[in-house]
PDB file of C-alpha atoms in Angstrom:
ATOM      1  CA  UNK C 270       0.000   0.000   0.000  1.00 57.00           C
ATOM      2  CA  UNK C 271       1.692   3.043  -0.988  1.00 65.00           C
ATOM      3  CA  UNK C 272       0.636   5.737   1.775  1.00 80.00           C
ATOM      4  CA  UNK C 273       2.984   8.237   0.307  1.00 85.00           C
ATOM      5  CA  UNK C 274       0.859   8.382  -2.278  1.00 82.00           C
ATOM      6  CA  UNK C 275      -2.801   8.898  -0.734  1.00 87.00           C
ATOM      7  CA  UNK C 276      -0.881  11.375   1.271  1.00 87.00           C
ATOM      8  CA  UNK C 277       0.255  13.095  -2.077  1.00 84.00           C
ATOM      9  CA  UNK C 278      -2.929  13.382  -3.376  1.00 83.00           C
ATOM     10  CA  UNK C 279      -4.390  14.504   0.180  1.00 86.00           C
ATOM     11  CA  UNK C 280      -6.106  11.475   1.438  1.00 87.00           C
ATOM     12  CA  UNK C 281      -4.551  10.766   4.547  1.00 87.00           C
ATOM     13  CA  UNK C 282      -7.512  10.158   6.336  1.00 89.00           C
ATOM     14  CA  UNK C 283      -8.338   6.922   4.639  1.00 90.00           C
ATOM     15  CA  UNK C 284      -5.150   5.409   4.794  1.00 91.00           C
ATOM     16  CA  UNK C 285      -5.394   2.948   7.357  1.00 93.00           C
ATOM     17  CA  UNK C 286      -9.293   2.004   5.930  1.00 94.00           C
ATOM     18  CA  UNK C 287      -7.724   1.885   2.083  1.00 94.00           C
ATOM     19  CA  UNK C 288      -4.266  -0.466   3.389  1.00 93.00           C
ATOM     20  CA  UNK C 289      -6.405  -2.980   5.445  1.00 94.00           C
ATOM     21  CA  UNK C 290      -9.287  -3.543   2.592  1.00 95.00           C
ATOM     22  CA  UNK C 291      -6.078  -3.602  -0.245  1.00 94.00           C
ATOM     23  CA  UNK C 292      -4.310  -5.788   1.741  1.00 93.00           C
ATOM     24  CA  UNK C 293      -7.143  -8.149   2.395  1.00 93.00           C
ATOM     25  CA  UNK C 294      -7.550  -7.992  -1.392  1.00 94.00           C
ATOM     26  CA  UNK C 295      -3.876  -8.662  -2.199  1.00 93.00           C
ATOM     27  CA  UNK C 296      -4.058 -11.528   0.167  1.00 91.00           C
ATOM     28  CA  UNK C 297      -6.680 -13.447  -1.559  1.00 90.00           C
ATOM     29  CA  UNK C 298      -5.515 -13.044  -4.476  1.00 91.00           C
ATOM     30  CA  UNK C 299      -2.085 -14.598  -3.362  1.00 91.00           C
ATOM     31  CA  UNK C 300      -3.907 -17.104  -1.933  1.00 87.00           C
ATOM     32  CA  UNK C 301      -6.571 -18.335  -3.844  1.00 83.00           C
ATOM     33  CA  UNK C 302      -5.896 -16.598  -6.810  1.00 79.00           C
ATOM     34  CA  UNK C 303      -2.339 -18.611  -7.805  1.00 76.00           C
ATOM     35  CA  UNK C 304      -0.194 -15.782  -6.288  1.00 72.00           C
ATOM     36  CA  UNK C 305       1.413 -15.089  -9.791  1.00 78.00           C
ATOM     37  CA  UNK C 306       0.475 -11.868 -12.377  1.00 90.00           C
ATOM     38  CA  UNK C 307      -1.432 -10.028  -9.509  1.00 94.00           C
ATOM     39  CA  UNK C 308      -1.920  -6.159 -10.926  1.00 95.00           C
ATOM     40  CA  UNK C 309      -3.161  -3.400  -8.575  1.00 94.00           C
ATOM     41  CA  UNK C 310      -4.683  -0.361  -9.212  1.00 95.00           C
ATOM     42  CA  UNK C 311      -6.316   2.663  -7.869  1.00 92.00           C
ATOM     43  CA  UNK C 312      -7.133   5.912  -8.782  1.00 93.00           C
ATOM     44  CA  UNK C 313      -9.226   8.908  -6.912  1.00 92.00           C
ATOM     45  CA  UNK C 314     -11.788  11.851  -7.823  1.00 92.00           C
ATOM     46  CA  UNK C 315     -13.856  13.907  -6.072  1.00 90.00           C
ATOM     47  CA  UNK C 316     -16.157  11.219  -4.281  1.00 93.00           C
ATOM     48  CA  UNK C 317     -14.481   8.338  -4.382  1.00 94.00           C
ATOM     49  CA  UNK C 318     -11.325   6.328  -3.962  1.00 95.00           C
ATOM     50  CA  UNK C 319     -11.468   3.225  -6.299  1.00 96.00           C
ATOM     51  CA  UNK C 320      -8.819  -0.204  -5.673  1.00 96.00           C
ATOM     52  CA  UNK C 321      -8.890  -2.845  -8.040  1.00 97.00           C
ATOM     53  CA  UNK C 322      -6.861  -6.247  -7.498  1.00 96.00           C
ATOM     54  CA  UNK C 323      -6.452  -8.309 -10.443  1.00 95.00           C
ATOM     55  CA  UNK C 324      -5.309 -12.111 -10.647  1.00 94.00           C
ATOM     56  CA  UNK C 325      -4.977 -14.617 -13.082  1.00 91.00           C
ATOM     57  CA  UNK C 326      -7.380 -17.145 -11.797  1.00 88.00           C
ATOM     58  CA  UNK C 327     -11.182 -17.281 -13.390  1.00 84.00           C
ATOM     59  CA  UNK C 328     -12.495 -18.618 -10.020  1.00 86.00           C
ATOM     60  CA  UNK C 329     -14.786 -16.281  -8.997  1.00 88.00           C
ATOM     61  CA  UNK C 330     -13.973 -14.946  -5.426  1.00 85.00           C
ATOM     62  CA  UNK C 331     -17.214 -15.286  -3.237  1.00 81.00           C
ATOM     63  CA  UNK C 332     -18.039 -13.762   0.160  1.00 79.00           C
ATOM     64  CA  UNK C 333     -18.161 -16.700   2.916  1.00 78.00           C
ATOM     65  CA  UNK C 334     -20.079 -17.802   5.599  1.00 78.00           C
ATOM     66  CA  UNK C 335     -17.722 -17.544   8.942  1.00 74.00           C
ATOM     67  CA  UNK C 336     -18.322 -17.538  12.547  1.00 70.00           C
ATOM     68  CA  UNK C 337     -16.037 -16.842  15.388  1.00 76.00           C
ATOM     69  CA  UNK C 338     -14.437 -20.245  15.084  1.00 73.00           C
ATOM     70  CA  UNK C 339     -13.681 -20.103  11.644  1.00 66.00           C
ATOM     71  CA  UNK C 340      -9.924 -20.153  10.820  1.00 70.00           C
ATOM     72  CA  UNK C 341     -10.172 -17.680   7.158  1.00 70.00           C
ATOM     73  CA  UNK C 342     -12.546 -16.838   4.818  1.00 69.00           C
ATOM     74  CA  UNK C 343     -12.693 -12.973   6.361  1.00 80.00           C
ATOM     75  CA  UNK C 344     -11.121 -11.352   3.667  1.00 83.00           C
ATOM     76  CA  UNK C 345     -14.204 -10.135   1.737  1.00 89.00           C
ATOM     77  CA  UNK C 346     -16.294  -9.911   4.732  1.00 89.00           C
ATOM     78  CA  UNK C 347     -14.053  -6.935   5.302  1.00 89.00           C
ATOM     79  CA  UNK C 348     -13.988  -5.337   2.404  1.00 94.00           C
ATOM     80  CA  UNK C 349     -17.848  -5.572   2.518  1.00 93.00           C
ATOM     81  CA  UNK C 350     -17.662  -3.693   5.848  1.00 92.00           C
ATOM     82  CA  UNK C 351     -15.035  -1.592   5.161  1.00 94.00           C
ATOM     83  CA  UNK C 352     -16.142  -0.662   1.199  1.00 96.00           C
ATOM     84  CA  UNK C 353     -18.924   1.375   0.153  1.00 95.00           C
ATOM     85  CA  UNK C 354     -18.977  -0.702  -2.915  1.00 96.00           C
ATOM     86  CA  UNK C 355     -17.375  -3.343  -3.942  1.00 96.00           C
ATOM     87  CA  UNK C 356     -17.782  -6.256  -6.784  1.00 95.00           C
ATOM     88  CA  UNK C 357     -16.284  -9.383  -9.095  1.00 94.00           C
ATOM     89  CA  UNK C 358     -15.604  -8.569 -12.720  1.00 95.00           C
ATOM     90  CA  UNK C 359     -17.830 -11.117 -14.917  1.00 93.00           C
ATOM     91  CA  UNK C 360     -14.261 -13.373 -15.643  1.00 92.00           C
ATOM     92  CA  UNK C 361     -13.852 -13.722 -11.825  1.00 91.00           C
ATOM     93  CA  UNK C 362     -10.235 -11.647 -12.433  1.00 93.00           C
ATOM     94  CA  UNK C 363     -10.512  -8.636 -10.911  1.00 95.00           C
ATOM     95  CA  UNK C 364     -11.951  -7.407  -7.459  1.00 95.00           C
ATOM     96  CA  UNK C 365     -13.086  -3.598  -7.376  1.00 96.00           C
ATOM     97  CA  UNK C 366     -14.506  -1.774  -3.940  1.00 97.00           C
ATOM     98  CA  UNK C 367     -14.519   2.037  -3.656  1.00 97.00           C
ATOM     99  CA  UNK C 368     -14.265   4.588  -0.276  1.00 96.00           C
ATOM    100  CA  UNK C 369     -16.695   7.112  -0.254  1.00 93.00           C
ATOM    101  CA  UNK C 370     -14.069  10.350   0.017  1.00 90.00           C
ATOM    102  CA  UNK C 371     -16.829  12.080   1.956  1.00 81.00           C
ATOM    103  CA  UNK C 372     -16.957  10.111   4.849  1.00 75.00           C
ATOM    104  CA  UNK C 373     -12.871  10.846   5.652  1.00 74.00           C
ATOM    105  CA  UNK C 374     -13.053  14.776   5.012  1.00 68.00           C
ATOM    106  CA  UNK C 375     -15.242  14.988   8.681  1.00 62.00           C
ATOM    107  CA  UNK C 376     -11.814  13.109   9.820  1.00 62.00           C
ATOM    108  CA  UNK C 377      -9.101  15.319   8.245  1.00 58.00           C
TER     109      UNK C 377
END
């Protein structure tokens, strides 16, 4: 997760939010996703920040059932929480989820 540049472009209030929900992301795409050709993006405007974690694995990622005995399967359950929005391309590829900017101004 590259702070630095939230900070440059004066989103330092979501930077803790935006690491955790990327890094769950990255992680399941390591994991499940063959941990090879992983490609990360993100980009910003005025409402919204926007990460997108691509793999090279079809399998569609799908948010699981867990309970407080369960060993994994939290990753997307965060990024639910965490995400305003967030989705599955249609080839099962790429993971998108968005912070709405709005709710971090109050916090800068």
């Amino acid at each position: 997760m590259n702070g630095a540049l939230l900070t440059l472009w004066d989103l330092r209030p979501c930077i803790d939010v935006a690491a955790l929900v990327l890094t769950e992301l990255v992680t399941n795409a390591f994991q499940h996703g063959g941990g090879e050709d992983i490609t990360v993006t993100w980009c910003a405007d005025i409402t919204h920040l926007t990460m997108r974690v691509e793999d090279s694995s079809s399998v569609r990622p799908v948010l699981r059932a867990v309970d407080e005995t369960s060993e994994g399967g939290r990753g997307l359950s965060i990024v639910e929480a965490l995400a305003d929005a967030w989705g599955v391309s249609e080839d099962g590829r790429t993971v998108h989820c968005a912070l709405a900017l709005a709710e971090y101004a109050a916090r800068a």
